[in-house]
Coordinates of C-alpha atoms (C1' of nucleotides) in Angstrom, one line a residue:
Chain A
M2 CA -10.4 -10.0 -37.1
A3 CA -8.1 -11.5 -34.4
K4 CA -9.3 -11.5 -31.1
Q5 CA -7.4 -8.4 -30.2
P6 CA -4.0 -9.3 -27.0
P7 CA -6.1 -8.8 -23.9
T8 CA -4.6 -6.0 -21.6
V9 CA -2.6 -6.3 -18.7
G10 CA -4.7 -5.2 -17.0
S11 CA -7.1 -7.9 -17.5
S12 CA -4.7 -10.7 -18.2
T13 CA -2.9 -9.7 -14.4
F14 CA -6.7 -9.5 -12.9
E15 CA -7.8 -13.3 -14.4
R16 CA -4.3 -14.6 -13.4
I17 CA -4.2 -13.2 -9.6
K18 CA -8.7 -14.5 -9.4
R19 CA -7.6 -17.8 -10.8
D20 CA -4.8 -18.1 -8.2
I21 CA -7.4 -17.6 -5.6
I22 CA -9.9 -19.1 -6.8
F23 CA -7.3 -22.7 -7.4
G24 CA -5.8 -22.0 -4.0
T25 CA -2.1 -20.8 -5.6
L26 CA -3.0 -17.9 -3.3
A27 CA -3.5 -18.5 0.5
P28 CA -6.9 -17.8 2.2
G29 CA -6.3 -14.5 4.1
S30 CA -2.4 -13.9 3.3
K31 CA -1.3 -10.9 2.9
L32 CA -1.2 -9.3 -0.8
K33 CA 1.8 -7.5 -0.8
L34 CA 2.1 -5.0 -3.8
D35 CA 5.7 -5.8 -4.1
D36 CA 5.3 -9.1 -4.4
L37 CA 2.5 -9.5 -6.6
K38 CA 4.8 -6.8 -8.9
K39 CA 7.4 -9.1 -9.3
R40 CA 5.2 -12.2 -9.5
Y41 CA 3.1 -10.8 -12.0
S42 CA 5.1 -8.7 -13.6
A43 CA 3.2 -5.5 -13.4
S44 CA 3.0 -1.9 -11.9
V45 CA 1.5 -1.0 -9.2
S46 CA -1.4 1.5 -10.7
T47 CA -2.1 -1.8 -12.1
L48 CA -2.5 -4.5 -9.9
R49 CA -4.4 -2.1 -7.0
E50 CA -6.8 -1.8 -10.2
T51 CA -7.0 -5.1 -10.4
L52 CA -7.3 -5.5 -6.2
N53 CA -9.7 -3.2 -6.0
R54 CA -11.9 -5.2 -8.8
L55 CA -11.3 -8.3 -7.1
A56 CA -12.3 -6.2 -3.8
S57 CA -15.3 -5.4 -5.2
D58 CA -16.1 -9.3 -6.1
G59 CA -15.3 -10.5 -2.7
F60 CA -12.2 -12.7 -3.9
V61 CA -9.7 -9.5 -2.1
A62 CA -10.3 -7.8 1.2
A63 CA -9.1 -4.1 1.1
Q64 CA -8.7 -3.2 4.1
E65 CA -7.9 0.7 5.0
Q66 CA -4.8 1.7 4.9
R67 CA -3.3 -1.9 5.6
G68 CA -3.8 -3.5 2.2
F69 CA -4.6 -5.7 0.4
F70 CA -5.1 -9.8 1.7
V71 CA -7.0 -12.8 0.1
T72 CA -10.5 -13.2 1.4
P73 CA -10.2 -16.2 4.2
V74 CA -12.9 -18.8 4.1
S75 CA -14.9 -20.4 7.3
K76 CA -17.5 -22.6 7.0
D77 CA -20.2 -20.7 7.8
D78 CA -19.4 -18.2 4.5
L79 CA -19.3 -21.3 2.9
R80 CA -23.0 -22.3 3.7
E81 CA -24.3 -19.0 2.9
I82 CA -22.6 -19.0 -1.1
A83 CA -23.9 -22.8 -1.8
S84 CA -27.3 -21.1 -0.2
L85 CA -27.0 -18.2 -2.3
R86 CA -26.0 -20.3 -5.3
V87 CA -29.4 -22.6 -4.9
L88 CA -31.6 -19.5 -4.6
L89 CA -30.2 -17.5 -7.8
E90 CA -29.8 -21.3 -9.8
R91 CA -33.2 -22.7 -9.0
H92 CA -34.4 -19.6 -10.7
A93 CA -32.1 -19.2 -13.1
L94 CA -33.1 -22.8 -14.1
R95 CA -36.6 -22.6 -14.0
L96 CA -37.3 -19.5 -16.0
S97 CA -34.7 -20.4 -19.1
I98 CA -36.5 -23.9 -19.1
A99 CA -40.2 -21.9 -19.3
N100 CA -38.5 -20.1 -22.4
G101 CA -35.8 -22.1 -23.8
D102 CA -35.6 -23.6 -27.1
T103 CA -34.1 -26.0 -29.4
E104 CA -31.4 -24.1 -29.8
W105 CA -30.7 -24.0 -25.6
E106 CA -31.4 -27.9 -25.9
G107 CA -28.8 -28.3 -28.3
N108 CA -26.2 -26.5 -26.8
V109 CA -27.6 -28.3 -23.4
V110 CA -26.7 -31.9 -24.5
A111 CA -23.4 -31.2 -25.9
A112 CA -22.4 -29.2 -22.6
H113 CA -24.2 -32.4 -20.5
H114 CA -21.6 -34.6 -23.4
K115 CA -18.6 -33.0 -22.7
L116 CA -19.0 -33.1 -19.1
H117 CA -19.8 -36.4 -18.8
R118 CA -16.6 -37.9 -20.8
M119 CA -14.8 -35.8 -18.2
E120 CA -16.7 -37.6 -16.0
V121 CA -16.4 -41.5 -17.2
L122 CA -12.1 -40.1 -17.4
M123 CA -12.2 -39.1 -13.7
Q124 CA -13.9 -42.2 -12.1
A125 CA -11.6 -44.3 -14.1
G126 CA -9.0 -42.9 -12.2
D127 CA -7.2 -40.1 -14.5
E128 CA -7.2 -36.9 -12.3
T129 CA -4.5 -34.7 -14.5
E130 CA -7.3 -33.0 -16.0
K131 CA -9.2 -31.0 -12.7
E132 CA -9.2 -27.8 -14.6
T133 CA -11.0 -29.1 -17.9
W134 CA -13.4 -30.6 -15.9
K135 CA -14.3 -27.9 -14.0
R136 CA -14.7 -26.2 -16.6
Y137 CA -17.3 -28.2 -18.4
D138 CA -18.7 -28.5 -14.8
W139 CA -19.2 -25.3 -15.0
E140 CA -20.4 -24.7 -18.9
F141 CA -23.0 -27.5 -18.6
H142 CA -24.6 -25.6 -15.0
L143 CA -24.2 -22.5 -17.6
S144 CA -26.2 -24.0 -20.6
L145 CA -28.9 -24.7 -18.5
I146 CA -29.3 -21.7 -17.2
R147 CA -28.3 -19.6 -20.5
A148 CA -32.3 -19.1 -22.1
C149 CA -33.2 -17.2 -18.8
N150 CA -33.0 -13.8 -20.0
S151 CA -31.8 -11.9 -17.5
Q152 CA -27.6 -10.4 -18.0
N153 CA -28.2 -10.1 -14.4
L154 CA -29.1 -13.0 -13.7
L155 CA -26.2 -14.9 -14.7
S156 CA -24.1 -12.0 -13.8
L157 CA -24.9 -12.5 -10.4
H158 CA -25.2 -15.9 -11.0
S159 CA -21.3 -16.4 -12.4
K160 CA -20.0 -14.8 -9.4
I161 CA -21.6 -16.3 -7.0
Y162 CA -20.4 -19.8 -9.0
D163 CA -16.8 -18.9 -8.6
K164 CA -16.9 -17.4 -4.9
Y165 CA -18.5 -21.4 -4.5
L166 CA -16.0 -23.1 -6.6
R167 CA -13.3 -22.1 -4.8
Y168 CA -14.1 -23.8 -1.7
Q169 CA -14.5 -26.3 -4.3
M170 CA -11.3 -26.6 -5.2
L171 CA -10.1 -25.9 -2.1
V172 CA -10.5 -29.2 -0.7
F173 CA -10.5 -30.7 -3.7
T174 CA -11.9 -34.5 -4.0
F175 CA -13.9 -35.6 -6.8
R176 CA -18.3 -37.1 -5.6
G177 CA -17.9 -39.0 -8.8
E178 CA -20.8 -41.5 -10.1
A179 CA -23.2 -39.4 -7.6
A180 CA -23.0 -35.8 -9.2
A181 CA -22.5 -37.4 -12.4
A182 CA -25.9 -38.3 -11.5
E183 CA -27.4 -35.7 -10.7
H184 CA -26.2 -34.0 -13.5
Q185 CA -28.3 -36.6 -15.6
G186 CA -30.9 -35.4 -13.3
M187 CA -31.0 -32.4 -14.1
L188 CA -30.3 -33.0 -17.8
D189 CA -33.1 -35.7 -18.4
A190 CA -35.7 -32.9 -16.6
A191 CA -34.5 -29.8 -18.5
L192 CA -35.1 -31.6 -21.6
A193 CA -38.6 -32.8 -20.6
R194 CA -39.5 -29.9 -19.7
D195 CA -40.1 -30.6 -16.0
P196 CA -38.8 -27.7 -14.0
D197 CA -39.5 -28.7 -9.8
T198 CA -37.3 -32.0 -10.6
A199 CA -35.0 -30.2 -12.6
T200 CA -34.3 -28.1 -9.9
K201 CA -34.5 -30.7 -7.2
F202 CA -31.8 -32.5 -8.7
L203 CA -30.1 -28.9 -9.0
E204 CA -31.2 -28.6 -5.4
D205 CA -29.3 -32.1 -4.4
H206 CA -26.2 -31.2 -6.0
I207 CA -25.5 -27.8 -4.8
N208 CA -26.5 -29.2 -0.7
N209 CA -24.5 -32.6 -1.1
G210 CA -22.0 -30.2 -2.7
L211 CA -22.1 -28.9 -0.1
T212 CA -21.7 -31.4 2.8
H213 CA -19.5 -33.4 1.3
T214 CA -16.8 -30.0 1.2
L215 CA -17.9 -29.7 4.8
E216 CA -17.1 -32.5 5.6
A217 CA -12.9 -32.0 4.1
M218 CA -12.7 -29.0 5.3
Chain B
M5 CA -11.3 6.5 19.0
A6 CA -12.8 8.7 16.4
K7 CA -13.7 7.3 13.3
Q8 CA -11.1 7.5 10.5
P9 CA -11.2 10.5 8.1
P10 CA -12.5 8.6 4.5
T11 CA -8.9 8.2 2.1
V12 CA -9.7 9.2 -0.9
G13 CA -10.2 6.5 -2.5
S14 CA -13.0 5.3 -0.6
S15 CA -14.7 9.1 -0.2
T16 CA -13.7 9.3 -4.2
F17 CA -15.7 6.1 -5.0
E18 CA -18.9 7.0 -2.8
R19 CA -19.5 10.4 -4.5
I20 CA -19.1 10.1 -7.7
K21 CA -21.8 6.9 -6.9
R22 CA -24.0 8.8 -5.8
D23 CA -23.4 11.2 -8.8
I24 CA -24.6 8.4 -11.0
I25 CA -27.4 7.3 -8.8
F26 CA -29.2 10.3 -7.9
G27 CA -28.3 10.8 -12.3
T28 CA -25.7 13.7 -12.2
L29 CA -23.6 11.4 -13.8
A30 CA -25.8 10.7 -16.8
P31 CA -26.7 7.5 -17.8
G32 CA -24.7 6.3 -20.9
S33 CA -21.8 9.1 -20.6
K34 CA -18.4 9.0 -21.4
L35 CA -15.8 9.7 -18.1
K36 CA -13.1 11.5 -19.1
L37 CA -10.5 10.7 -17.0
D38 CA -9.9 14.5 -17.2
D39 CA -13.0 15.7 -16.6
L40 CA -12.8 13.9 -13.4
K41 CA -9.5 15.2 -12.1
K42 CA -11.2 18.5 -12.3
R43 CA -14.4 17.5 -10.4
Y44 CA -13.7 15.2 -8.6
S45 CA -9.7 16.7 -7.8
A46 CA -8.3 12.7 -7.2
S47 CA -4.8 12.0 -9.3
V48 CA -6.2 9.6 -12.5
S49 CA -4.5 6.4 -10.4
T50 CA -7.0 6.7 -7.4
L51 CA -9.9 7.6 -10.1
R52 CA -8.5 4.7 -11.8
E53 CA -9.0 2.1 -9.0
T54 CA -12.3 4.1 -7.7
L55 CA -13.9 3.2 -11.8
N56 CA -12.4 -0.4 -11.6
R57 CA -14.3 -0.9 -8.9
L58 CA -17.2 1.2 -10.1
A59 CA -17.4 -0.8 -13.2
S60 CA -17.4 -4.2 -11.1
D61 CA -20.9 -3.0 -9.4
G62 CA -22.2 -2.7 -12.8
F63 CA -22.5 1.5 -11.7
V64 CA -19.8 1.9 -14.9
A65 CA -18.9 0.2 -18.2
A66 CA -15.5 -0.4 -18.7
Q67 CA -14.8 -0.9 -22.6
E68 CA -11.1 -1.8 -22.9
Q69 CA -8.9 0.5 -24.5
R70 CA -11.7 3.3 -24.9
G71 CA -12.8 4.0 -21.0
F72 CA -15.4 4.1 -18.5
F73 CA -19.1 5.0 -19.3
V74 CA -21.5 5.5 -16.8
T75 CA -23.6 2.6 -17.3
P76 CA -26.5 3.4 -19.6
V77 CA -30.3 2.2 -18.7
S78 CA -33.0 0.2 -20.4
K79 CA -36.4 -0.3 -19.6
D80 CA -35.1 -4.4 -19.9
D81 CA -32.4 -4.7 -17.7
L82 CA -34.7 -2.0 -14.9
R83 CA -37.5 -5.3 -15.2
E84 CA -33.9 -7.3 -14.5
I85 CA -33.5 -5.8 -11.4
A86 CA -36.7 -5.1 -9.8
S87 CA -37.3 -8.9 -10.7
L88 CA -33.7 -9.5 -8.8
R89 CA -34.6 -7.4 -6.0
V90 CA -37.8 -9.6 -5.5
L91 CA -36.1 -12.8 -5.4
L92 CA -33.7 -11.9 -3.4
E93 CA -35.0 -9.8 -0.8
R94 CA -38.0 -12.0 -0.6
H95 CA -35.8 -14.9 0.7
A96 CA -34.1 -13.1 3.0
L97 CA -36.9 -11.5 5.0
R98 CA -38.3 -14.5 4.9
L99 CA -35.4 -15.4 6.9
S100 CA -35.2 -12.6 8.8
I101 CA -38.4 -13.0 9.7
A102 CA -37.9 -16.6 10.6
N103 CA -34.9 -15.4 12.7
G104 CA -34.8 -12.1 14.4
D105 CA -35.2 -11.7 17.5
T106 CA -36.8 -8.6 20.1
E107 CA -33.7 -6.3 19.3
W108 CA -34.2 -6.9 15.8
E109 CA -38.5 -6.0 16.3
G110 CA -37.4 -2.9 18.0
N111 CA -34.8 -2.0 15.4
V112 CA -37.2 -2.5 12.5
V113 CA -40.0 -0.4 14.2
A114 CA -38.0 2.3 14.9
A115 CA -36.5 2.3 11.1
H116 CA -40.4 1.6 10.0
H117 CA -41.2 5.2 12.3
K118 CA -38.9 7.7 11.2
L119 CA -39.7 6.5 7.5
H120 CA -43.3 6.9 7.9
R121 CA -42.8 10.9 9.7
M122 CA -41.0 11.5 6.3
E123 CA -43.7 9.8 4.0
V124 CA -46.7 11.7 5.7
L125 CA -44.0 15.3 4.9
M126 CA -44.0 14.5 1.4
Q127 CA -48.0 13.6 1.0
A128 CA -48.3 16.9 2.2
G129 CA -45.6 18.2 -0.5
D130 CA -42.7 19.3 0.9
E131 CA -40.3 17.7 -1.2
T132 CA -37.0 19.3 -0.1
E133 CA -35.9 15.9 1.6
K134 CA -36.2 13.6 -1.1
E135 CA -32.3 12.0 -0.3
T136 CA -33.2 11.3 3.6
W137 CA -36.7 10.2 2.5
K138 CA -34.9 7.5 0.0
R139 CA -32.0 6.8 2.9
Y140 CA -34.8 5.7 5.5
D141 CA -36.5 3.5 2.9
W142 CA -33.5 1.4 2.6
E143 CA -32.7 1.8 6.1
F144 CA -36.3 0.3 6.9
H145 CA -35.8 -2.6 4.2
L146 CA -32.5 -3.2 5.1
S147 CA -33.4 -3.6 9.2
L148 CA -36.4 -6.0 7.9
I149 CA -33.9 -8.2 6.3
R150 CA -31.2 -7.5 8.4
A151 CA -31.7 -10.8 10.8
C152 CA -31.5 -13.0 7.6
N153 CA -28.6 -14.1 9.2
S154 CA -26.0 -13.7 6.4
Q155 CA -23.2 -11.3 5.2
N156 CA -23.2 -12.7 1.2
L157 CA -27.0 -12.4 1.1
L158 CA -27.5 -8.3 2.7
S159 CA -24.1 -8.2 1.0
L160 CA -25.9 -9.4 -3.0
H161 CA -28.6 -7.0 -2.2
S162 CA -27.2 -4.2 -1.0
K163 CA -25.9 -3.5 -5.0
I164 CA -29.2 -4.4 -6.3
Y165 CA -30.9 -1.8 -4.3
D166 CA -29.1 0.5 -5.4
K167 CA -29.2 -0.2 -9.0
Y168 CA -32.9 -0.2 -8.5
L169 CA -33.0 3.0 -6.5
R170 CA -30.9 5.1 -9.3
Y171 CA -33.8 3.9 -11.6
Q172 CA -36.2 5.4 -9.4
M173 CA -34.6 8.4 -9.0
L174 CA -34.3 8.8 -12.6
V175 CA -38.1 9.3 -13.5
F176 CA -38.3 11.2 -9.5
T177 CA -41.7 10.6 -8.7
F178 CA -43.0 9.9 -5.3
R179 CA -46.0 7.2 -4.8
G180 CA -47.5 7.8 -1.5
E181 CA -49.9 6.7 -0.3
A182 CA -50.2 3.7 -1.7
A183 CA -46.4 2.4 -1.0
A184 CA -47.1 3.6 2.5
A185 CA -49.7 1.4 2.7
E186 CA -47.2 -1.1 1.8
H187 CA -44.7 -0.4 3.9
Q188 CA -47.3 -0.3 6.7
G189 CA -48.2 -3.9 5.9
M190 CA -44.5 -5.1 5.9
L191 CA -44.4 -3.8 9.0
D192 CA -47.4 -5.6 10.6
A193 CA -46.6 -8.5 9.1
A194 CA -43.0 -9.1 10.0
L195 CA -43.8 -8.4 13.7
A196 CA -46.8 -10.7 14.2
R197 CA -44.5 -13.2 12.4
D198 CA -46.6 -13.7 9.5
P199 CA -43.7 -14.4 5.9
D200 CA -46.5 -14.9 3.0
T201 CA -48.6 -11.7 4.2
A202 CA -44.9 -9.5 4.9
T203 CA -43.8 -10.8 1.3
K204 CA -46.7 -11.0 -0.1
F205 CA -46.3 -6.9 0.0
L206 CA -42.7 -6.5 -0.4
E207 CA -43.5 -8.2 -4.1
D208 CA -46.2 -6.0 -4.7
H209 CA -44.5 -3.0 -2.8
I210 CA -41.1 -3.5 -5.8
N211 CA -43.7 -4.4 -8.9
N212 CA -45.9 -1.8 -7.7
G213 CA -42.9 0.8 -7.9
L214 CA -41.5 -1.2 -11.0
T215 CA -44.3 -0.2 -13.3
H216 CA -44.8 3.0 -11.9
T217 CA -40.5 3.7 -12.9
L218 CA -41.6 2.3 -16.0
E219 CA -44.8 4.5 -16.7
A220 CA -42.9 7.1 -16.6
M221 CA -39.4 6.4 -18.6
Chain C
dT3 C1' -20.4 14.3 -53.8
dA4 C1' -19.1 10.4 -51.8
dA5 C1' -16.3 6.8 -50.3
dG6 C1' -11.4 6.2 -48.6
dT7 C1' -7.1 7.4 -46.5
dA8 C1' -3.7 9.1 -43.7
dA9 C1' -1.9 12.5 -41.0
dA10 C1' -3.2 15.1 -35.9
dA11 C1' -4.9 15.2 -32.3
dA12 C1' -6.3 13.3 -28.2
dA13 C1' -7.0 9.5 -24.4
dT14 C1' -6.1 5.2 -22.4
dA15 C1' -3.0 2.3 -20.8
dT16 C1' 1.3 1.1 -17.9
dA17 C1' 5.4 2.2 -16.0
dT18 C1' 7.8 4.7 -12.4
dG19 C1' 9.8 7.9 -9.0
dA20 C1' 8.7 11.0 -5.5
dT21 C1' 6.1 12.1 -1.1
dA22 C1' 3.2 11.9 3.2
dT23 C1' 0.9 9.2 6.1
dT24 C1' -0.1 5.2 8.4
dA25 C1' 1.8 0.1 10.9
dT26 C1' 4.3 -2.8 12.0
dT27 C1' 9.0 -4.0 14.0
dG28 C1' 12.1 -3.8 17.3
dA29 C1' 15.3 -1.9 21.4
dT30 C1' 13.9 0.5 25.3
dT31 C1' 12.5 1.2 29.9
dT32 C1' 9.9 0.7 33.3
Chain D
dA3 C1' 5.5 -8.7 31.0
dA4 C1' 3.6 -4.4 29.3
dA5 C1' 4.5 0.1 27.7
dT6 C1' 7.3 3.6 24.9
dC7 C1' 9.8 4.7 21.1
dA8 C1' 12.4 4.5 17.7
dA9 C1' 13.7 3.1 13.7
dT10 C1' 11.6 0.5 8.9
dA11 C1' 8.4 -1.6 6.0
dA12 C1' 4.1 -0.5 3.2
dT13 C1' 0.2 1.5 1.8
dA14 C1' -1.9 5.9 -0.4
dT15 C1' -1.9 9.2 -3.3
dC16 C1' -0.1 12.4 -6.7
dA17 C1' 2.5 13.8 -11.1
dT18 C1' 5.0 12.6 -15.2
dA19 C1' 6.8 9.8 -19.6
dT20 C1' 5.7 6.7 -22.9
dA21 C1' 3.3 3.9 -26.1
dT22 C1' -0.7 2.7 -28.1
dT23 C1' -4.9 3.0 -29.7
dT24 C1' -9.2 6.1 -30.5
dT25 C1' -10.6 9.4 -32.4
dT26 C1' -10.5 13.4 -35.2
dT27 C1' -9.0 16.6 -39.4
dA28 C1' -8.3 16.8 -43.2
dC29 C1' -7.3 15.5 -48.1
dT30 C1' -6.9 12.9 -52.0
dT31 C1' -9.5 10.4 -54.7
dA32 C1' -13.2 7.8 -57.9

DNA sequence: TAAGTAAAAAATATATGATATTATTGATTT
DNA sequence: AAATCAATAATATCATATATTTTTTACTTA
C-alpha cells in the first residue's frame, strides 16, 4: 500500500509554491510560460493549470491577456495577513482548547518538543536548518488548533499561514528567545485549558513577529 | 473605453461556479471533461484550468487521477461555513463601522434601499426575481463591510459568502419579514455607529438563516 | 452463486503543435 | 519628446496524440 507517486501537476504546484514562499521566485516577477517550462520541466498545459490554482490561492496574480506574475508584497498586505491570522488562529485555538482530548494534548506536547529542540539549536547559532525549523513551527501551531473541529477553518488558516510565512522568509531573521517563550506560553496555557492566556500569547506572538518583519522590510 | 470582452477562461469559470452555486450542477456529481466540453463549449485545456481554480476555491473536489466532482454538501459543512461567515463578517463590520466615511454611509443606504424594494416584492409573493434579490442581498452585506480596509478580508469573506449562498439556494425558501427586519437593524445600527448592536443583528441574521436552511435540508 | 480475475473500454494526465489575439518592443516620423 | 506603426513575442485557446489509471464487462473457478 505504498503512497502513489505524485502527479506532475501536484508536484509542480508544490515546487512553484515553495519557490514563491521561500523567495526563489521574487515578488512581482513575471512568470513566463517558456521559462517555467524549462525550469520545472512540465508542459504549458500543466503549468497553466498550476498557475491558475496558485492564483486562486493568492500566490500568483493572473492578469487577463498578460499572463502570470508572482504576487507582489507590501507592508499593508502583510498587516492585513497578520491581522487575519490573528483572527482565524485565535478563534481556532479557543475552539480547540475547548474540544481537545488527551490525544490532542499528546500531539501538542510532541510538536512543541520538536520545535523547542530546533529553537535551542538556532539560538546556538546554527542556521542550516531554517526550513526544518519553519516546518516544526507550522506543525506546532497546527497541532494546537487541530481540535477546533472545522475543516473549513483549518483550510483557511493554512492558506493564511503560508502567506504570512512568505513575508517571514523574505526578511529572514530569527527572533530567538522571545519567540520561544511565546511558544512555551501557548503550550502551557493550552494544556491548562486557559483560552484567554493562550490566545493572549498567540496574539503577542503574531504581532511581535509582524513588527519584527515590518522593521526588516 | 469599453470593458474588454471576458476571455473564454474567465467566463467559463463564472458559468460553472454559478451552476454549482445555483444547483444546476448537483453536489457530488462527476464533472466529466467530455460532457463539460459540450455544455460550455470550451476545450479540455481551458476546462481543466477552470476546474483547478474552482477546486482551489472549494467548489470542486479534485481527486488525483480520478477527475473532478462538484463538492458535496453536508450539514456539518454548512455549520462550519456559517460559523466562519459570522467570524469574518462580524470582524469586518466592526472595522468598517469604525472606518467608514460619509461616502460609505451613502452606499450602504443605497444598497439597503434596493434590497428592501426587492424584499417587499418577495413578501408579496413574487418569486420570479430570486437571483436579483440574492444579488442585492450580497451587495448590501458587501456595502456594510467595504470600509473595513482589508482587501484580504474582503476576498476571504466573498469566498465564504458564496459557499453559504450555495446552501441557501439548495433549499431555497424566503425567510421574509424576519430577514428584512434583521437587515433593517443592521442598517440602523451601522449608521448610528453602534458596532455591538450591528454585529448582534448580523450574528442573528446568519444564525437564523442557518437554522432555517438546516431544517429544510 | 459468489468471488475473484483478466481483458476491454473509458477517462484522466500530460505533452505538443497550430492559430488567433493581444502586448511589447523598436524604428520611424512628426 | 511624443506619437505612430510595423515587427516581434507572449498569451489564450483548441485539437490531437500518448501513456496511465479507473471503471466496466466478461469470464473463470471455487
